[in-house]
Coordinates of C-alpha atoms and ligand atoms in Angstrom, one line a residue:
X1 CA -19.7 -36.0 -65.2
X2 CA -19.3 -38.1 -68.4
X3 CA -16.0 -37.5 -70.2
X4 CA -16.0 -38.2 -73.9
X5 CA -14.4 -37.3 -77.2
X6 CA -17.7 -36.5 -79.0
X7 CA -19.8 -39.5 -80.1
X8 CA -17.1 -42.0 -80.9
X9 CA -15.2 -43.5 -77.9
X10 CA -12.3 -44.7 -80.0
X11 CA -10.4 -42.3 -82.2
X12 CA -6.8 -41.6 -83.2
X13 CA -4.4 -39.0 -84.6
X14 CA -1.0 -39.0 -86.0
X15 CA 1.6 -37.0 -84.0
X16 CA 4.2 -35.1 -86.0
X17 CA 7.6 -35.2 -84.1
X18 CA 8.3 -31.8 -82.6
X19 CA 11.9 -32.3 -83.6
X20 CA 13.5 -34.3 -86.5
X21 CA 14.0 -37.9 -85.6
X22 CA 17.1 -39.7 -86.9
X23 CA 16.1 -42.3 -89.5
X24 CA 17.4 -45.9 -89.4
X25 CA 19.9 -44.8 -92.2
X26 CA 21.0 -41.9 -89.9
X27 CA 21.4 -44.2 -86.9
X28 CA 23.2 -46.8 -89.0
X29 CA 25.6 -44.2 -90.4
X30 CA 26.3 -42.9 -86.9
X31 CA 26.5 -46.2 -85.1
X32 CA 27.6 -49.0 -87.5
X33 CA 30.3 -47.8 -89.8
X34 CA 33.2 -48.0 -87.3
X35 CA 33.8 -49.4 -83.8
X36 CA 32.5 -48.9 -81.2
X37 CA 29.3 -50.0 -83.0
X38 CA 25.9 -49.3 -81.5
X39 CA 22.2 -49.1 -82.5
X40 CA 19.2 -47.6 -80.5
X41 CA 16.9 -50.3 -79.1
X42 CA 13.8 -49.0 -80.8
X43 CA 14.7 -51.0 -83.9
X44 CA 14.0 -54.3 -82.0
X45 CA 10.3 -53.7 -82.3
X46 CA 9.1 -54.8 -85.7
X47 CA 6.1 -57.1 -85.6
X48 CA 8.3 -60.2 -84.8
X49 CA 10.3 -58.3 -82.3
X50 CA 7.2 -57.1 -80.5
X51 CA 6.0 -60.8 -80.4
X52 CA 9.4 -61.9 -79.0
X53 CA 9.2 -59.2 -76.3
X54 CA 5.8 -60.5 -75.2
X55 CA 7.4 -64.0 -75.0
X56 CA 10.3 -62.6 -73.0
X57 CA 7.9 -61.3 -70.4
X58 CA 6.6 -64.9 -70.0
X59 CA 10.1 -66.3 -69.3
X60 CA 10.8 -67.3 -65.7
X61 CA 14.0 -65.2 -65.7
X62 CA 12.5 -61.9 -66.9
X63 CA 10.8 -60.6 -63.7
X64 CA 10.3 -56.9 -64.4
X65 CA 6.9 -57.1 -66.1
X66 CA 5.5 -59.5 -63.5
X67 CA 6.9 -57.4 -60.6
X68 CA 5.3 -54.2 -62.1
X69 CA 2.0 -55.9 -62.8
X70 CA 1.7 -57.2 -59.2
X71 CA 2.5 -53.7 -57.9
X72 CA -0.1 -52.2 -60.1
X73 CA -2.8 -54.7 -59.1
X74 CA -1.9 -54.2 -55.4
X75 CA -1.9 -50.3 -55.5
X76 CA -4.1 -49.4 -58.4
X77 CA -6.9 -48.1 -56.2
X78 CA -4.6 -46.0 -54.1
X79 CA -3.0 -44.6 -57.3
X80 CA -6.3 -43.7 -58.9
X81 CA -7.6 -42.2 -55.7
X82 CA -4.5 -40.1 -55.4
X83 CA -4.2 -39.0 -59.0
X84 CA -8.0 -38.8 -59.8
X85 CA -7.2 -38.4 -63.5
X86 CA -9.5 -36.9 -66.1
X87 CA -6.9 -37.7 -68.7
X88 CA -4.4 -40.6 -68.7
X89 CA -1.5 -40.3 -71.2
X90 CA 0.6 -43.4 -71.6
X91 CA 4.0 -43.2 -73.3
X92 CA 4.9 -46.4 -75.1
X93 CA 1.6 -48.0 -74.3
X94 CA 2.1 -51.2 -76.5
X95 CA -0.7 -53.6 -75.7
X96 CA -2.0 -51.6 -72.7
X97 CA -2.3 -55.0 -70.9
X98 CA -1.0 -53.6 -67.6
X99 CA -2.9 -50.3 -67.9
X100 CA -6.1 -52.3 -67.5
X101 CA -5.3 -52.7 -63.8
X102 CA -5.7 -48.9 -63.5
X103 CA -8.9 -48.9 -65.5
X104 CA -10.3 -51.6 -63.2
X105 CA -9.6 -49.3 -60.3
X106 CA -11.3 -46.4 -62.2
X107 CA -14.3 -48.7 -62.7
X108 CA -14.5 -49.8 -59.1
X109 CA -14.2 -46.2 -57.8
X110 CA -16.5 -44.8 -60.5
X111 CA -13.8 -42.4 -61.5
X112 CA -13.9 -42.3 -65.4
X113 CA -11.1 -40.9 -67.5
X114 CA -10.1 -40.5 -71.1
X115 CA -7.1 -42.6 -72.2
X116 CA -4.4 -41.2 -74.5
X117 CA -2.1 -44.1 -75.5
X118 CA 1.0 -42.9 -77.4
X119 CA 2.9 -45.5 -79.4
X120 CA 4.6 -46.2 -82.8
X121 CA 2.6 -49.4 -83.4
X122 CA -0.7 -48.0 -84.6
X123 CA -2.4 -51.4 -85.2
X124 CA -1.6 -52.8 -81.8
X125 CA -2.9 -49.6 -80.1
X126 CA -6.1 -49.5 -82.1
X127 CA -6.8 -53.2 -81.5
X128 CA -6.1 -52.7 -77.8
X129 CA -8.3 -49.5 -77.9
X130 CA -11.2 -51.4 -79.5
X131 CA -11.1 -54.0 -76.7
X132 CA -10.8 -51.4 -74.0
X133 CA -13.9 -49.4 -75.1
X134 CA -15.8 -52.7 -75.3
X135 CA -14.7 -53.8 -71.8
X136 CA -15.1 -50.3 -70.1
X137 CA -18.4 -48.7 -71.1
X138 CA -17.3 -45.3 -69.6
X139 CA -13.9 -45.2 -71.3
X140 CA -12.9 -43.1 -74.3
X141 CA -9.6 -43.8 -76.0
X142 CA -7.8 -41.4 -78.3
X143 CA -4.7 -43.1 -79.7
X144 CA -1.7 -40.9 -80.5
X145 CA 0.3 -42.5 -83.3
X146 CA 4.0 -41.6 -83.3
X147 CA 7.3 -41.8 -81.6
X148 CA 7.3 -40.0 -78.2
X149 CA 11.1 -39.6 -78.4
X150 CA 10.3 -37.0 -81.0
X151 CA 8.7 -34.8 -78.4
X152 CA 5.6 -34.7 -76.3
X153 CA 5.1 -30.9 -76.4
X154 CA 2.6 -30.9 -79.2
X155 CA -0.1 -33.4 -78.0
X156 CA -3.8 -32.6 -78.4
X157 CA -4.4 -33.0 -74.7
X158 CA -7.2 -30.7 -73.4
X159 CA -6.1 -27.9 -71.2
X160 CA -8.8 -28.7 -68.6
X161 CA -8.8 -31.6 -66.3
X162 CA -6.3 -33.5 -64.1
X163 CA -3.6 -35.5 -65.9
X164 CA -1.8 -38.8 -65.0
X165 CA 1.2 -39.5 -67.2
X166 CA 1.9 -43.2 -67.3
X167 CA 5.4 -44.4 -68.2
X168 CA 5.8 -48.1 -67.4
X169 CA 7.9 -51.1 -68.3
X170 CA 11.2 -49.7 -67.1
X171 CA 11.5 -48.1 -70.5
X172 CA 13.1 -44.9 -68.9
X173 CA 16.0 -47.3 -68.2
X174 CA 16.7 -47.6 -72.0
X175 CA 17.7 -43.9 -72.1
X176 CA 21.2 -42.8 -71.3
X177 CA 21.2 -40.5 -68.2
X178 CA 21.2 -37.2 -70.3
X179 CA 18.4 -38.5 -72.5
X180 CA 16.5 -39.7 -69.4
X181 CA 16.8 -36.2 -67.9
X182 CA 15.6 -34.6 -71.1
X183 CA 12.6 -37.0 -71.3
X184 CA 11.7 -36.3 -67.7
X185 CA 12.1 -32.5 -68.4
X186 CA 9.5 -32.9 -71.3
X187 CA 7.2 -34.7 -69.0
X188 CA 7.4 -31.9 -66.4
X189 CA 6.1 -29.6 -69.2
X190 CA 2.9 -31.6 -69.2
X191 CA 2.4 -31.6 -65.4
X192 CA 0.4 -28.7 -63.9
X193 CA -0.8 -28.2 -60.4
X194 CA -1.6 -31.6 -58.9
X195 CA -1.0 -33.7 -62.0
X196 CA 1.1 -36.8 -61.5
X197 CA 3.5 -39.1 -63.3
X198 CA 3.3 -42.9 -62.7
X199 CA 6.8 -44.3 -63.4
X200 CA 8.0 -47.9 -63.4
X201 CA 11.7 -48.5 -63.0
X202 CA 13.7 -51.6 -62.4
X203 CA 16.1 -51.8 -59.4
X204 CA 19.8 -52.7 -59.0
X205 CA 20.1 -56.2 -57.7
X206 CA 22.4 -59.3 -57.8
X207 CA 24.3 -59.3 -61.1
X208 CA 23.6 -63.0 -61.8
X209 CA 19.8 -62.4 -61.6
X210 CA 20.0 -59.3 -63.8
X211 CA 22.1 -61.0 -66.5
X212 CA 19.8 -64.1 -66.5
X213 CA 16.8 -61.8 -67.0
X214 CA 18.4 -60.6 -70.2
X215 CA 19.7 -64.0 -71.3
X216 CA 16.9 -66.5 -70.6
X217 CA 17.6 -70.3 -70.9
X218 CA 15.2 -70.7 -73.8
X219 CA 17.2 -68.2 -75.9
X220 CA 14.2 -65.9 -76.6
X221 CA 16.1 -62.8 -75.6
X222 CA 19.0 -64.0 -77.8
X223 CA 16.6 -64.3 -80.7
X224 CA 15.0 -60.9 -79.9
X225 CA 18.5 -59.4 -80.0
X226 CA 19.5 -61.0 -83.2
X227 CA 16.2 -60.0 -84.8
X228 CA 17.5 -56.5 -85.1
X229 CA 19.9 -57.8 -87.8
X230 CA 16.8 -59.1 -89.7
X231 CA 15.4 -55.6 -89.5
X232 CA 18.7 -54.1 -90.8
X233 CA 18.8 -56.7 -93.7
X234 CA 15.2 -55.8 -94.6
X235 CA 15.3 -52.0 -94.1
X236 CA 18.9 -51.3 -95.2
X237 CA 19.3 -53.9 -97.9
X238 CA 22.0 -55.5 -95.8
X239 CA 23.4 -59.0 -95.6
X240 CA 24.1 -59.7 -91.9
X241 CA 24.5 -63.4 -91.2
X242 CA 22.6 -63.9 -88.0
X243 CA 24.5 -67.1 -87.3
X244 CA 27.8 -65.2 -87.2
X245 CA 26.6 -63.4 -84.0
X246 CA 26.3 -64.5 -80.4
X247 CA 24.0 -62.8 -77.8
X248 CA 25.6 -61.3 -74.7
X249 CA 24.1 -59.5 -71.7
X250 CA 26.4 -57.9 -69.3
X251 CA 25.7 -55.9 -66.1
X252 CA 28.0 -52.9 -65.8
X253 CA 28.0 -52.2 -62.1
X254 CA 29.7 -48.9 -62.5
X255 CA 27.0 -47.5 -64.7
X256 CA 24.3 -49.7 -63.1
X257 CA 23.0 -50.9 -66.5
X258 CA 22.5 -54.1 -68.5
X259 CA 24.2 -53.9 -71.9
X260 CA 22.9 -56.1 -74.6
X261 CA 25.5 -56.9 -77.3
X262 CA 25.8 -58.9 -80.5
X263 CA 29.3 -60.5 -80.6
X264 CA 30.8 -61.4 -83.9
X265 CA 32.0 -65.1 -84.0
X266 CA 34.4 -64.6 -87.0
X267 CA 35.9 -62.0 -89.3
X268 CA 33.5 -61.1 -92.1
X269 CA 32.2 -58.2 -94.2
X270 CA 28.7 -56.9 -94.3
X271 CA 27.1 -55.0 -97.2
X272 CA 24.9 -52.1 -96.3
X273 CA 23.1 -51.5 -99.5
X274 CA 21.1 -48.4 -98.4
X275 CA 24.3 -46.8 -97.3
X276 CA 26.2 -48.0 -100.4
X277 CA 29.0 -49.3 -98.3
X278 CA 30.6 -52.5 -96.9
X279 CA 31.8 -52.8 -93.3
X280 CA 34.5 -55.2 -92.0
X281 CA 33.7 -56.9 -88.7
X282 CA 36.4 -58.8 -86.9
X283 CA 35.9 -61.8 -84.6
X284 CA 35.1 -60.8 -81.1
X285 CA 33.8 -57.3 -82.1
X286 CA 30.6 -56.2 -80.5
X287 CA 27.5 -54.2 -81.5
X288 CA 25.7 -52.7 -78.5
X289 CA 22.0 -53.0 -79.1
X290 CA 20.5 -51.8 -75.8
X291 CA 21.1 -50.3 -72.4
X292 CA 18.8 -51.0 -69.5
X293 CA 19.6 -48.9 -66.6
X294 CA 18.7 -50.1 -63.1
X295 CA 18.1 -47.8 -60.2
X296 CA 18.3 -47.5 -56.4
X297 CA 15.9 -45.3 -54.5
X298 CA 18.6 -42.7 -54.2
X299 CA 19.6 -42.8 -57.9
X300 CA 16.0 -42.4 -59.2
X301 CA 15.3 -39.6 -56.7
X302 CA 18.4 -37.8 -57.9
X303 CA 17.5 -38.2 -61.6
X304 CA 14.0 -37.0 -60.9
X305 CA 15.3 -34.0 -58.8
X306 CA 17.5 -33.0 -61.8
X307 CA 14.3 -32.7 -63.8
X308 CA 12.4 -30.7 -61.1
X309 CA 10.4 -33.8 -60.0
X310 CA 9.9 -35.3 -56.5
X311 CA 8.6 -38.7 -55.4
X312 CA 5.0 -38.4 -54.1
X313 CA 4.5 -42.1 -53.3
X314 CA 7.0 -45.0 -53.7
X315 CA 5.5 -48.5 -54.1
X316 CA 8.3 -51.2 -53.8
X317 CA 8.1 -54.8 -54.8
X318 CA 9.2 -57.5 -52.4
X319 CA 12.9 -57.5 -51.7
X320 CA 13.0 -54.1 -53.5
X321 CA 13.0 -55.9 -56.8
X322 CA 11.1 -53.2 -58.7
X323 CA 9.7 -49.7 -58.1
X324 CA 6.5 -48.0 -59.1
X325 CA 6.6 -44.3 -58.3
X326 CA 3.9 -41.6 -58.2
X327 CA 5.9 -38.4 -59.0
X328 CA 4.9 -34.8 -58.9
X329 CA 6.5 -31.4 -59.8
X330 CA 8.8 -30.2 -57.1
X331 CA 7.4 -26.7 -57.2
Ligands
LIG1 C1 10.7 -53.0 -71.4 C2 12.0 -52.1 -73.1 C3 12.5 -51.7 -70.9 O1 14.9 -53.1 -71.1 O2 13.9 -54.5 -69.8 C4 13.6 -56.9 -72.4 C5 13.3 -54.5 -73.1 N1 15.2 -56.0 -73.5 N2 14.6 -57.8 -72.5 C6 14.0 -53.8 -70.8 C7 14.0 -55.8 -73.0 C8 15.6 -57.3 -73.2 C9 12.8 -54.0 -71.8 N3 12.1 -52.7 -71.8

């Protein structure tokens, strides 16, 4: 049976958020005007930030992407045989580089599917989509342009056919526990019958190794972190001095998460033109720019159970460094 989206094998649609998403001005007003100061990590990913993230994945210290890719290449056949997807929806697909390992398995098993990448960066998705439909003659790609944190309840996914929801990169770890539960709850809404979720999560491990992964010796993660100030300067007409901030990555064992912070090196004021205000930052003050939660088998099973999900198959990297989980509805 040949699955297609009409004649064209590459198409796209804009996804309107199901709920209002805070703007950068909203997030700056909520997170920057007074201590403790914090910004959501989504603002890292302007074009330069996305390039820096790709460079982070190539550093010797940042193991998660390699660990996940090796699990995918080792188990892709088993995953596709088990999920037998007609439709593969990927949240935060980015360059879809790792997803190719799943398409290789679909190819080898002659199990075609339709791919629904969902991401904010339209151009990256369409470029990746064009390459995919060239490399896989049976594949149709329908790019969903939007921010999946705005809701996944209104996607144009056909009612018929088995679904595999793909959520890789440990990105679930960037959500705080309540937000992660809510996100998983939305994913449950898309799972019927024997549909499955393929989830990649990073694991709790030695603090030194975790902190090194978020503070590589070349300083690429430090630049990635400081780049959010460039985004603020551009988008909020602000005048942050990047040189006044030091990068810091700390593993909070209690909360099992990496916290990325920008630490002010001196007292200074920052004008936020778009908010028509000036903030006073003191030496030593920190802006939290990202959480990256790490899991144990028990903590991820508990989080999934809270959302009505259960582990179907657990693929573990050597030394339990990383986990790839096939997950299904509990009932
Ligand atoms: C892939 C977005 C989950 O948190 O590990 C990498 C982003 N931040 N280095 C992660 C990131 C710092 C990454 N995510």
